[in-house]
PDB file of C-alpha atoms in Angstrom:
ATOM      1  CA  UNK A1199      72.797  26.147  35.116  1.00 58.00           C
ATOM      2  CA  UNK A1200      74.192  25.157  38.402  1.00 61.00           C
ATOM      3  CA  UNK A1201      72.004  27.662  39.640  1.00 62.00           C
ATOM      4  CA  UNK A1202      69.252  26.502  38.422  1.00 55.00           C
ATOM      5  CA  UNK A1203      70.074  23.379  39.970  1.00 63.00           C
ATOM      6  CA  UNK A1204      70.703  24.786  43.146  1.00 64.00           C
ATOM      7  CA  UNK A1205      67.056  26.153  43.208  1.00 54.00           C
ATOM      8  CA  UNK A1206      65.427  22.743  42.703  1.00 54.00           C
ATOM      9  CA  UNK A1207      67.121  21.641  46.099  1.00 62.00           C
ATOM     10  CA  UNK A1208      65.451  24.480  47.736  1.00 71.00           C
ATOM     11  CA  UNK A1209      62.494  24.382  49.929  1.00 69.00           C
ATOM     12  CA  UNK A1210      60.919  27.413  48.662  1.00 71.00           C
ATOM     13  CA  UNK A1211      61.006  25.577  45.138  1.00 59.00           C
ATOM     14  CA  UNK A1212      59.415  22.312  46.695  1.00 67.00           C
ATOM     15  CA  UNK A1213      56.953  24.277  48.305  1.00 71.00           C
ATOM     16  CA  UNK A1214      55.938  25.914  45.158  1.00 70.00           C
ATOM     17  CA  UNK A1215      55.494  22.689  43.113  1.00 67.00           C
ATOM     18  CA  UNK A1216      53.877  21.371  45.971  1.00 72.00           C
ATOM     19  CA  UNK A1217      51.272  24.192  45.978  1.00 74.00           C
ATOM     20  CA  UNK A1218      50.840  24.384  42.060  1.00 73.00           C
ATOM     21  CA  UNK A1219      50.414  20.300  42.005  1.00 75.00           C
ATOM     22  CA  UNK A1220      47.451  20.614  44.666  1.00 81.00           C
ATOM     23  CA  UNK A1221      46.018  23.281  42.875  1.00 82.00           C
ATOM     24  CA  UNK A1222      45.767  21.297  39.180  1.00 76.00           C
ATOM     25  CA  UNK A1223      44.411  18.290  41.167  1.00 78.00           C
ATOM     26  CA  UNK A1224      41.617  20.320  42.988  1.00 76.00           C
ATOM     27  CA  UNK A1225      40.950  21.865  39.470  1.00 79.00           C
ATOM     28  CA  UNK A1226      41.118  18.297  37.271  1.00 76.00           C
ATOM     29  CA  UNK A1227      38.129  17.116  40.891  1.00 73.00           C
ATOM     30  CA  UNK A1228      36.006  19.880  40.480  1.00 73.00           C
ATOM     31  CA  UNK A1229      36.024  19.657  36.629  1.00 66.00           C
ATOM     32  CA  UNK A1230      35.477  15.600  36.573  1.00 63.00           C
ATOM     33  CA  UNK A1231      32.627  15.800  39.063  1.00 60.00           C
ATOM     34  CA  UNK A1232      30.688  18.550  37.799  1.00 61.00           C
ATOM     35  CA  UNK A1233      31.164  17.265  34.255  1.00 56.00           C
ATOM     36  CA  UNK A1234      29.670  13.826  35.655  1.00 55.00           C
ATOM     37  CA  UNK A1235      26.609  16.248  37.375  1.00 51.00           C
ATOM     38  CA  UNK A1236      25.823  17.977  34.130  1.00 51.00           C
ATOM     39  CA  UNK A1237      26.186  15.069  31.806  1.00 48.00           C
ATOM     40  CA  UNK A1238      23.809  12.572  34.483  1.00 49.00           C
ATOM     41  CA  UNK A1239      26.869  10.035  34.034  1.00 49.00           C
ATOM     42  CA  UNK A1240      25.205   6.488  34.591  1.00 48.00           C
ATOM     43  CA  UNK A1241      21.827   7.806  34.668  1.00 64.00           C
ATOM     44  CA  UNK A1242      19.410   6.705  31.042  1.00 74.00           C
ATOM     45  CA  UNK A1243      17.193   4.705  30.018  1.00 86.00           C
ATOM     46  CA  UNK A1244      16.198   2.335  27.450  1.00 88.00           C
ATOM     47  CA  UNK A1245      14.182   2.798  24.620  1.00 91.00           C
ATOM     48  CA  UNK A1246      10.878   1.271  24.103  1.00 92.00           C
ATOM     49  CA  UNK A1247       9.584  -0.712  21.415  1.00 93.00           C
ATOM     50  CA  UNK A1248       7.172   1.477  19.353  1.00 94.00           C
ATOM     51  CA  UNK A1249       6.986  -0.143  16.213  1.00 92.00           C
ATOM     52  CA  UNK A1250       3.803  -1.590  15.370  1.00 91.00           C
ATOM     53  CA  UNK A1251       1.420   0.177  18.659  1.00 93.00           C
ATOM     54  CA  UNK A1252      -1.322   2.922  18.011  1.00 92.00           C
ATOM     55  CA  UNK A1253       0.165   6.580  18.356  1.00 92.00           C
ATOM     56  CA  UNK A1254      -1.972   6.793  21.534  1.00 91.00           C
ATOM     57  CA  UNK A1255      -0.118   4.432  23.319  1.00 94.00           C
ATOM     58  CA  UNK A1256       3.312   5.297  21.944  1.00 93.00           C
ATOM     59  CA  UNK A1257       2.699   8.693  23.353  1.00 92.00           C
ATOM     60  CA  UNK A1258       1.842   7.040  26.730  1.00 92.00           C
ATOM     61  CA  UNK A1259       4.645   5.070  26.807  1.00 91.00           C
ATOM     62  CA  UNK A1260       6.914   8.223  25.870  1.00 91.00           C
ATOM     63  CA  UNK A1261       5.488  10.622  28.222  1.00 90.00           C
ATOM     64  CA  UNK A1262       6.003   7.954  31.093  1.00 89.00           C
ATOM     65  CA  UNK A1263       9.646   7.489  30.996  1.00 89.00           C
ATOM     66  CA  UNK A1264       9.904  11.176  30.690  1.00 87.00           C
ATOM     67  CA  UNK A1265      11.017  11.299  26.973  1.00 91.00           C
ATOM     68  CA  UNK A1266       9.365  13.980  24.032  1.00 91.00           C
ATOM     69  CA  UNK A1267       9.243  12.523  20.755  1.00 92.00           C
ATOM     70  CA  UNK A1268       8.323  14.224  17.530  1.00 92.00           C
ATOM     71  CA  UNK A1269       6.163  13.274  14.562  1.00 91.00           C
ATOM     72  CA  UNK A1270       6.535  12.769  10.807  1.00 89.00           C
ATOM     73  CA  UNK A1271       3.571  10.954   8.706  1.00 85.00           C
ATOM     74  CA  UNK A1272       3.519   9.066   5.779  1.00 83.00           C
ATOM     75  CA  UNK A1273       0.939   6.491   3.584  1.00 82.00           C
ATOM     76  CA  UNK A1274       0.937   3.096   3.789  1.00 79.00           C
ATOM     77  CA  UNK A1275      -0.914   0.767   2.193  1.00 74.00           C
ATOM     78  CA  UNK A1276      -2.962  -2.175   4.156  1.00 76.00           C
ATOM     79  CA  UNK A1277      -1.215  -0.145   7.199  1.00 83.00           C
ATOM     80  CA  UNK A1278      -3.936   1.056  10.024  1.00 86.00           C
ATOM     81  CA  UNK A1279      -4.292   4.683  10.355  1.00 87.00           C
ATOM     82  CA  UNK A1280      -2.265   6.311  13.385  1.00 89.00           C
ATOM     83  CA  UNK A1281      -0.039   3.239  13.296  1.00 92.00           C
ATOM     84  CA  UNK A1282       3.441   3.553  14.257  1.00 93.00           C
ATOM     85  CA  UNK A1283       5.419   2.270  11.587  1.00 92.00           C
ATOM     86  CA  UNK A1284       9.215   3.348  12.654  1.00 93.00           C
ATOM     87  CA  UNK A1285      11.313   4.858  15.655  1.00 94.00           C
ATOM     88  CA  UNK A1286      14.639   6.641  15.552  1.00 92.00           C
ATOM     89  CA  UNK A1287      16.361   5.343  18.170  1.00 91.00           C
ATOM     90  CA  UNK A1288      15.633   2.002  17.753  1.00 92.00           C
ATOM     91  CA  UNK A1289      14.431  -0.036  20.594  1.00 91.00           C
ATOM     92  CA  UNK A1290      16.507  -1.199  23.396  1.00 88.00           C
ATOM     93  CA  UNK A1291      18.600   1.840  22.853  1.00 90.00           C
ATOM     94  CA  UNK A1292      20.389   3.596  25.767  1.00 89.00           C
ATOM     95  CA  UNK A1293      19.482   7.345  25.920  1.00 88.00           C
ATOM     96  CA  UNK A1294      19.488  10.073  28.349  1.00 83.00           C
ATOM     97  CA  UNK A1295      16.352  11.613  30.269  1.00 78.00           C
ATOM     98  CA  UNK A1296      14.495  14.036  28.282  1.00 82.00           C
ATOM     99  CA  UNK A1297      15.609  12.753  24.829  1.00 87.00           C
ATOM    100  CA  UNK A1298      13.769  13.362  21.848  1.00 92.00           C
ATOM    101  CA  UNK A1299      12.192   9.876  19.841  1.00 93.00           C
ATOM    102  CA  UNK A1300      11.136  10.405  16.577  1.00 94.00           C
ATOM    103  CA  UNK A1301       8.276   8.744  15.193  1.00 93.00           C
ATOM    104  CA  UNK A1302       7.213   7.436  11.499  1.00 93.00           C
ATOM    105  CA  UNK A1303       3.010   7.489  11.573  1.00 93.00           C
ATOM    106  CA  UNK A1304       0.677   6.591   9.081  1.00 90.00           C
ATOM    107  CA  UNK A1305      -1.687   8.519   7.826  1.00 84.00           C
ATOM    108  CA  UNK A1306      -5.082   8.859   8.179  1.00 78.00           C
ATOM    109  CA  UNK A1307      -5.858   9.443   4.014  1.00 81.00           C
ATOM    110  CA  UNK A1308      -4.376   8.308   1.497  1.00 81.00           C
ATOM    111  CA  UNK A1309      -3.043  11.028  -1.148  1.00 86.00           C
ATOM    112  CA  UNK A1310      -4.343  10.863  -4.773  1.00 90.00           C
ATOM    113  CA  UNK A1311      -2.108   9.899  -7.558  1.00 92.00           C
ATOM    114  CA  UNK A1312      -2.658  10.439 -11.263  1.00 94.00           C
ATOM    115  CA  UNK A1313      -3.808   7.461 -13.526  1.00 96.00           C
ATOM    116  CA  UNK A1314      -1.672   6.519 -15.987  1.00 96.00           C
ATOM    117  CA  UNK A1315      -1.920   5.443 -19.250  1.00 95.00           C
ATOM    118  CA  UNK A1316      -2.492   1.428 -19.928  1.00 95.00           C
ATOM    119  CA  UNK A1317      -4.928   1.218 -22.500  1.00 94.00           C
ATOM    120  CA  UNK A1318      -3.805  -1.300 -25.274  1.00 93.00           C
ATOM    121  CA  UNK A1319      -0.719  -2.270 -23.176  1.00 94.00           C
ATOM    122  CA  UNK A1320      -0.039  -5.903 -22.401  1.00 94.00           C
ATOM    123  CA  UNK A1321      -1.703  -7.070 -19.221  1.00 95.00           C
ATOM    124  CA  UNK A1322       1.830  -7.936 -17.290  1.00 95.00           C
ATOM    125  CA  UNK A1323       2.995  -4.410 -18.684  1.00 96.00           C
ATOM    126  CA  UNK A1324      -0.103  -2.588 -17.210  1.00 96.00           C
ATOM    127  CA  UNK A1325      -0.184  -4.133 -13.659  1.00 95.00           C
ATOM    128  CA  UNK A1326       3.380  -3.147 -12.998  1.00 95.00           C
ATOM    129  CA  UNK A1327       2.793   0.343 -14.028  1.00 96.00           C
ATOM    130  CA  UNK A1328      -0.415   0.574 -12.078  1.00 96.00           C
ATOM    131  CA  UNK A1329       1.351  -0.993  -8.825  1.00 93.00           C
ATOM    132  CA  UNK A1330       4.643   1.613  -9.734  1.00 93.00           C
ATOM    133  CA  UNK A1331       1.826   3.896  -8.891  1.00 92.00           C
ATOM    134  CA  UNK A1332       0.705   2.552  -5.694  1.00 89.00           C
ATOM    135  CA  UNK A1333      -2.600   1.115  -6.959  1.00 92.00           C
ATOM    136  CA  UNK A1334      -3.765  -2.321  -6.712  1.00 92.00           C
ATOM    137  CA  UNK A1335      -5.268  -4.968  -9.549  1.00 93.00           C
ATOM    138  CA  UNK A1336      -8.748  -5.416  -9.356  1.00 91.00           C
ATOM    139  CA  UNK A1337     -10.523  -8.339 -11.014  1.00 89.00           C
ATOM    140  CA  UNK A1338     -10.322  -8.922 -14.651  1.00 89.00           C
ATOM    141  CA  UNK A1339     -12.660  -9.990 -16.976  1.00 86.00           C
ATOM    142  CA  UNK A1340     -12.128 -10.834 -21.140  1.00 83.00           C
ATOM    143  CA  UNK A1341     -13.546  -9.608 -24.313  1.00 81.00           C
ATOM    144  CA  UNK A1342     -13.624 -11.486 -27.541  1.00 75.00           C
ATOM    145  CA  UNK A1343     -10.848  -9.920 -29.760  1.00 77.00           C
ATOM    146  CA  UNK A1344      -7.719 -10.553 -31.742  1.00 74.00           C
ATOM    147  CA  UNK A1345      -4.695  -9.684 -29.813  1.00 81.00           C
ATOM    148  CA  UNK A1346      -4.589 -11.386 -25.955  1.00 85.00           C
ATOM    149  CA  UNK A1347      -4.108 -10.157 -22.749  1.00 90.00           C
ATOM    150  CA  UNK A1348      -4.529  -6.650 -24.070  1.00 93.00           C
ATOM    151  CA  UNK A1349      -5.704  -4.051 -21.750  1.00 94.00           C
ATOM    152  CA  UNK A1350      -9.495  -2.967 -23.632  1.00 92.00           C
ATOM    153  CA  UNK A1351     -10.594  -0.825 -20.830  1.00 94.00           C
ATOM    154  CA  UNK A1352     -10.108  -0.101 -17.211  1.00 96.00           C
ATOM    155  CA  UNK A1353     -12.391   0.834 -14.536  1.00 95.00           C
ATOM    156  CA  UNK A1354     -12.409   1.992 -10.624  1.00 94.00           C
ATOM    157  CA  UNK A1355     -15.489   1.293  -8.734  1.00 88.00           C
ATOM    158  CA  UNK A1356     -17.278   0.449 -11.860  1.00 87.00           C
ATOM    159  CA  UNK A1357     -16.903   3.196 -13.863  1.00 92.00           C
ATOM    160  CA  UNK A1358     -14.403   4.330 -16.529  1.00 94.00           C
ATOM    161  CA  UNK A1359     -11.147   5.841 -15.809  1.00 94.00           C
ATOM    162  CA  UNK A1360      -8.930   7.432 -18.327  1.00 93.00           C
ATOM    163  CA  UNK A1361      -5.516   8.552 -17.838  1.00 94.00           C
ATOM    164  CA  UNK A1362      -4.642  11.515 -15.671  1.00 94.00           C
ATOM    165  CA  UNK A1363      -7.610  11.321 -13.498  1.00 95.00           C
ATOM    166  CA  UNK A1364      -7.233  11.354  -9.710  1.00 94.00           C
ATOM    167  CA  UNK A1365      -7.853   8.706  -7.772  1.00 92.00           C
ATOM    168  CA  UNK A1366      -6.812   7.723  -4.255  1.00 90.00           C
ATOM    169  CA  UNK A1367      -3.638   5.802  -3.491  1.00 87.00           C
ATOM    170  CA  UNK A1368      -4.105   2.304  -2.974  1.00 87.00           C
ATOM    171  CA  UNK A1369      -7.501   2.183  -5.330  1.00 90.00           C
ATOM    172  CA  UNK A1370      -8.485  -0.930  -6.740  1.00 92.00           C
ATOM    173  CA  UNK A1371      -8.457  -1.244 -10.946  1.00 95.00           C
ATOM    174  CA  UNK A1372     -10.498  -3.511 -12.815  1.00 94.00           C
ATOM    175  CA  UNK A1373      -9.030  -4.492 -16.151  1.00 95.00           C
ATOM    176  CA  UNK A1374     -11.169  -5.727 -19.235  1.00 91.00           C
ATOM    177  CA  UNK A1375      -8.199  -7.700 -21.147  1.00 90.00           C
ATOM    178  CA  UNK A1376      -8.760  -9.619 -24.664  1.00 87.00           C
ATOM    179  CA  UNK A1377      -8.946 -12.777 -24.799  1.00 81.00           C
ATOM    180  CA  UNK A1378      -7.119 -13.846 -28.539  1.00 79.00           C
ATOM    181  CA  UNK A1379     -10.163 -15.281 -29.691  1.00 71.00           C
ATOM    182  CA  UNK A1380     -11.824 -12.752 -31.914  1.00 64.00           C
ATOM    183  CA  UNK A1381     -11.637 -14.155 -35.149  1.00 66.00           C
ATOM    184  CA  UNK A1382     -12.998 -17.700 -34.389  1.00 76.00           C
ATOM    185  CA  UNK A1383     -16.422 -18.696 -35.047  1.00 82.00           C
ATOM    186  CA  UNK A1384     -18.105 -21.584 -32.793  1.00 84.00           C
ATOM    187  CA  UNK A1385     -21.525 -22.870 -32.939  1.00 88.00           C
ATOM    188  CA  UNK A1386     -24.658 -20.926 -32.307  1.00 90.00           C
ATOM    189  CA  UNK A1387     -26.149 -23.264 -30.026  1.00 90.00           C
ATOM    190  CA  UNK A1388     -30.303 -24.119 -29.411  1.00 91.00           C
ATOM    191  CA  UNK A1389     -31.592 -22.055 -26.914  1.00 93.00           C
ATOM    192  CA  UNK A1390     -35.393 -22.485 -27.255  1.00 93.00           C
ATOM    193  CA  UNK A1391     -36.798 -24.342 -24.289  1.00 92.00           C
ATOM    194  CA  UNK A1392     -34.741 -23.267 -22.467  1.00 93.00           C
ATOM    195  CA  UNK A1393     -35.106 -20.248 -19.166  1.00 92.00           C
ATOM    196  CA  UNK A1394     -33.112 -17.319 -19.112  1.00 91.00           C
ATOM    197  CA  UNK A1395     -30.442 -17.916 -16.513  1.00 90.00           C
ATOM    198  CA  UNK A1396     -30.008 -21.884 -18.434  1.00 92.00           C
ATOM    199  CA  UNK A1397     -29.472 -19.632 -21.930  1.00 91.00           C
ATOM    200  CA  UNK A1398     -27.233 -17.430 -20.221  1.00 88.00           C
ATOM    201  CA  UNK A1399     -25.314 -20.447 -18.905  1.00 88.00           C
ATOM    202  CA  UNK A1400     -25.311 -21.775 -22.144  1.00 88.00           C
ATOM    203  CA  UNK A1401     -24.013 -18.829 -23.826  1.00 87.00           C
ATOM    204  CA  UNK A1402     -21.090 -17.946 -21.698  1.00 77.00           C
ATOM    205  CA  UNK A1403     -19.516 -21.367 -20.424  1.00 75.00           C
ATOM    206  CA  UNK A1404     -20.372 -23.802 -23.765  1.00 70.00           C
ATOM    207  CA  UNK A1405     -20.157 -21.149 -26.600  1.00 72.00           C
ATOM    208  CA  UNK A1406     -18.365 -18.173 -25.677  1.00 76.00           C
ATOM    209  CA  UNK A1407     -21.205 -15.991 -26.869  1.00 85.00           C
ATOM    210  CA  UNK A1408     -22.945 -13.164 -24.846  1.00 84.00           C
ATOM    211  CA  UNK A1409     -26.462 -12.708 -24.243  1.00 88.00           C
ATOM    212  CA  UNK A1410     -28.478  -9.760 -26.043  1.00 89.00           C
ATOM    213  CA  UNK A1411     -31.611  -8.152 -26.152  1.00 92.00           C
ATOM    214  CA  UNK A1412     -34.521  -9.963 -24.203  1.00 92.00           C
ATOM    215  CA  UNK A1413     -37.938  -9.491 -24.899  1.00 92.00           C
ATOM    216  CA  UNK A1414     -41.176 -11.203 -23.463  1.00 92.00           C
ATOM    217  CA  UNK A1415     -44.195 -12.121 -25.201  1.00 90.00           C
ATOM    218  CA  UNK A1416     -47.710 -12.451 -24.216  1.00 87.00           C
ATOM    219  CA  UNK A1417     -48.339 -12.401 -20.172  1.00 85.00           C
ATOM    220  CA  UNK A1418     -45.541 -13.270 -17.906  1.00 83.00           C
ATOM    221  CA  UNK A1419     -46.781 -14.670 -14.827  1.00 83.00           C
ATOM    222  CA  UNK A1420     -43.700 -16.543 -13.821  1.00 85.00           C
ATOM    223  CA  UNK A1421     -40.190 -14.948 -14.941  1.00 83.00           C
ATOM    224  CA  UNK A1422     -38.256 -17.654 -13.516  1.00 83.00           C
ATOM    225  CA  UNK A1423     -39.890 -19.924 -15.355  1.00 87.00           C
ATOM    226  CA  UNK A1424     -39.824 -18.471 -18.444  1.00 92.00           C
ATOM    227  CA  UNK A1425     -38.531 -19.992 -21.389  1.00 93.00           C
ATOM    228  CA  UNK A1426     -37.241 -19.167 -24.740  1.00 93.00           C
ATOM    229  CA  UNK A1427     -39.379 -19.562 -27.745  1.00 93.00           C
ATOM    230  CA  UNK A1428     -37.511 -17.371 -30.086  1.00 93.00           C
ATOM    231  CA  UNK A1429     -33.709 -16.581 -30.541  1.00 94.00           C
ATOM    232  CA  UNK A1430     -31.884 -14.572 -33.019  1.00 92.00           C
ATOM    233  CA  UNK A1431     -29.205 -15.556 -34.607  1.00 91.00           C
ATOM    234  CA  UNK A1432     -30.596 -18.941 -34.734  1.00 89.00           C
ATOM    235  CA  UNK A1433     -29.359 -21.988 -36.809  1.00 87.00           C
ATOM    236  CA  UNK A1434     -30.439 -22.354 -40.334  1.00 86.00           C
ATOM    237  CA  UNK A1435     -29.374 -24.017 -43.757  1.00 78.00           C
ATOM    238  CA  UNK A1436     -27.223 -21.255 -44.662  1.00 83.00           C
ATOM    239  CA  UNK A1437     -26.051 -19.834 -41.064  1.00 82.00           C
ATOM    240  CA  UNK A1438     -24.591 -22.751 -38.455  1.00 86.00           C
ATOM    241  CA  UNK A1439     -21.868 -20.521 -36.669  1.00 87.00           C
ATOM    242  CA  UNK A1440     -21.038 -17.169 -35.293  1.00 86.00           C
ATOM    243  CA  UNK A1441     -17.877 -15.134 -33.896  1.00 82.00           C
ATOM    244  CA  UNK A1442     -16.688 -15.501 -30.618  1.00 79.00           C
ATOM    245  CA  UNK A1443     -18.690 -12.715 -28.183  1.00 78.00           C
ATOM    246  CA  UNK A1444     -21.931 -12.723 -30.709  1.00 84.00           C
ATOM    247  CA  UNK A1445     -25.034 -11.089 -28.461  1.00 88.00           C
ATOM    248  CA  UNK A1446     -28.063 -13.620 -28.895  1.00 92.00           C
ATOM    249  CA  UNK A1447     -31.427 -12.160 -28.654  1.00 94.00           C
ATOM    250  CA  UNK A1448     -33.998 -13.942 -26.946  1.00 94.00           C
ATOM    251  CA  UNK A1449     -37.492 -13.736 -26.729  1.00 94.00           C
ATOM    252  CA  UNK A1450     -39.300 -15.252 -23.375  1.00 94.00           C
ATOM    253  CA  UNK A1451     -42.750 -16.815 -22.926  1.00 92.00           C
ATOM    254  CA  UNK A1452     -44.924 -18.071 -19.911  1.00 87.00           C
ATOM    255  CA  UNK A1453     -46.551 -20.085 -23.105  1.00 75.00           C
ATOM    256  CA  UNK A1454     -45.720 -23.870 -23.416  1.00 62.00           C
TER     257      UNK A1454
END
């Protein structure tokens, strides 16, 4: 041990340490300031805001500050095609030169889906399963029956659509729903003397009934001013009211 001692106290020991402390200081330089070199310490950028501008002139944006940036694509509804719609890194983030962005686009079509069933389901029931779908309500319109809000029939661009068909995302659907009303009766009301759009006026807004068959008789020189000189059903001793949604036939006449 005392030695040992004796050797620390010696100049060819301090000179040793001496050497071997230079040489892990030179080592811990060189390793700090190439490190700094390879990583680009202090040298970045932010992130743009993407969100929201045409793929065109995220790409511009991108290719400007030097960054690459990949692409994924997904459907939106009410979203314009080629829309940006996310980023990954968000804005404002600080990133290196040469990083890769990520961008969320939507697409240009939308992918079918398959209709699903509604018929005879409430109203409220069928527009959540058509929206869980990704389609849209369209307009509605009633039908005399016995049960209301019922889904009757649906349509998509006015024509009938049964379950399983495909149709593009985002399609509108047009519901004919009952109305509750099928069993009353109301009154069949006086149509003769009157023209056909007054009858049809008649019909739909005072009595609930629907307008039938029209026929003309003798030489119709003026349609519009047409008016009704027969009807069928028509008020008589026996027969004063009809159901809900009755057709009315009408015959038309120039004659007064």
């Amino acid at each position: 041990m005392g030695k040992f001692i004796s050797y620390l106290k010696t100049k060819s020991f301090r000179n040793n340490f001496l050497a071997a402390a230079i040489t892990v200081a030179v080592i811990l330089f060189i390793a700090f300031f190439s490190l700094r070199y390879y990583t680009k310490h202090g040298q970045g950028l932010n992130v743009p805001a993407l969100k929201g501008l045409s793929f065109t002139q995220a790409v511009s944006k991108l290719e400007q500050l030097g960054l690459r940036y990949e692409v994924d694509s997904v459907y939106i509804m009410d979203t314009p095609p080629g829309t940006v719609i996310d980023q990954d890194p968000n804005p404002a983030t600080f990133v290196k030169d040469n990083r890769t962005i990520y961008l969320t686009v939507s697409m240009n079509k939308a992918p079918n889906v398959k209709f699903p069933d509604v018929l005879f389901k409430s109203f409220k029931q069928a527009q959540g399963i058509i929206e869980s779908y990704g389609l849209k309500l369209g307009d509605t319109t009633y039908k005399p029956d016995v049960s209301k809000d019922v889904v009757l029939e649906v349509s998509f661009g006015n024509l009938p659509i049964k379950a399983g068909e495909m149709i593009p995302k985002g399609s509108r659907i047009d519901f004919l729903l009952s109305n509750g009303q099928g069993n009353e009766e109301v009154d069949i009301p006086t149509l003769v003397g009157l023209t056909k759009d007054e009858a049809i006026f008649a019909l739909r807004n005072g009595a609930m009934l629907n307008l039938g068959t029209v026929s003309y008789e003798g030489i119709i020189t003026d349609s519009a001013n047409a008016v009704i000189i027969k009807q069928d059903p028509f008020v008589t001793d026996s027969v004063t009211k009809v159901k809900i949604g009755t057709p009315v036939n009408i015959t038309l006449s120039n004659k007064k």
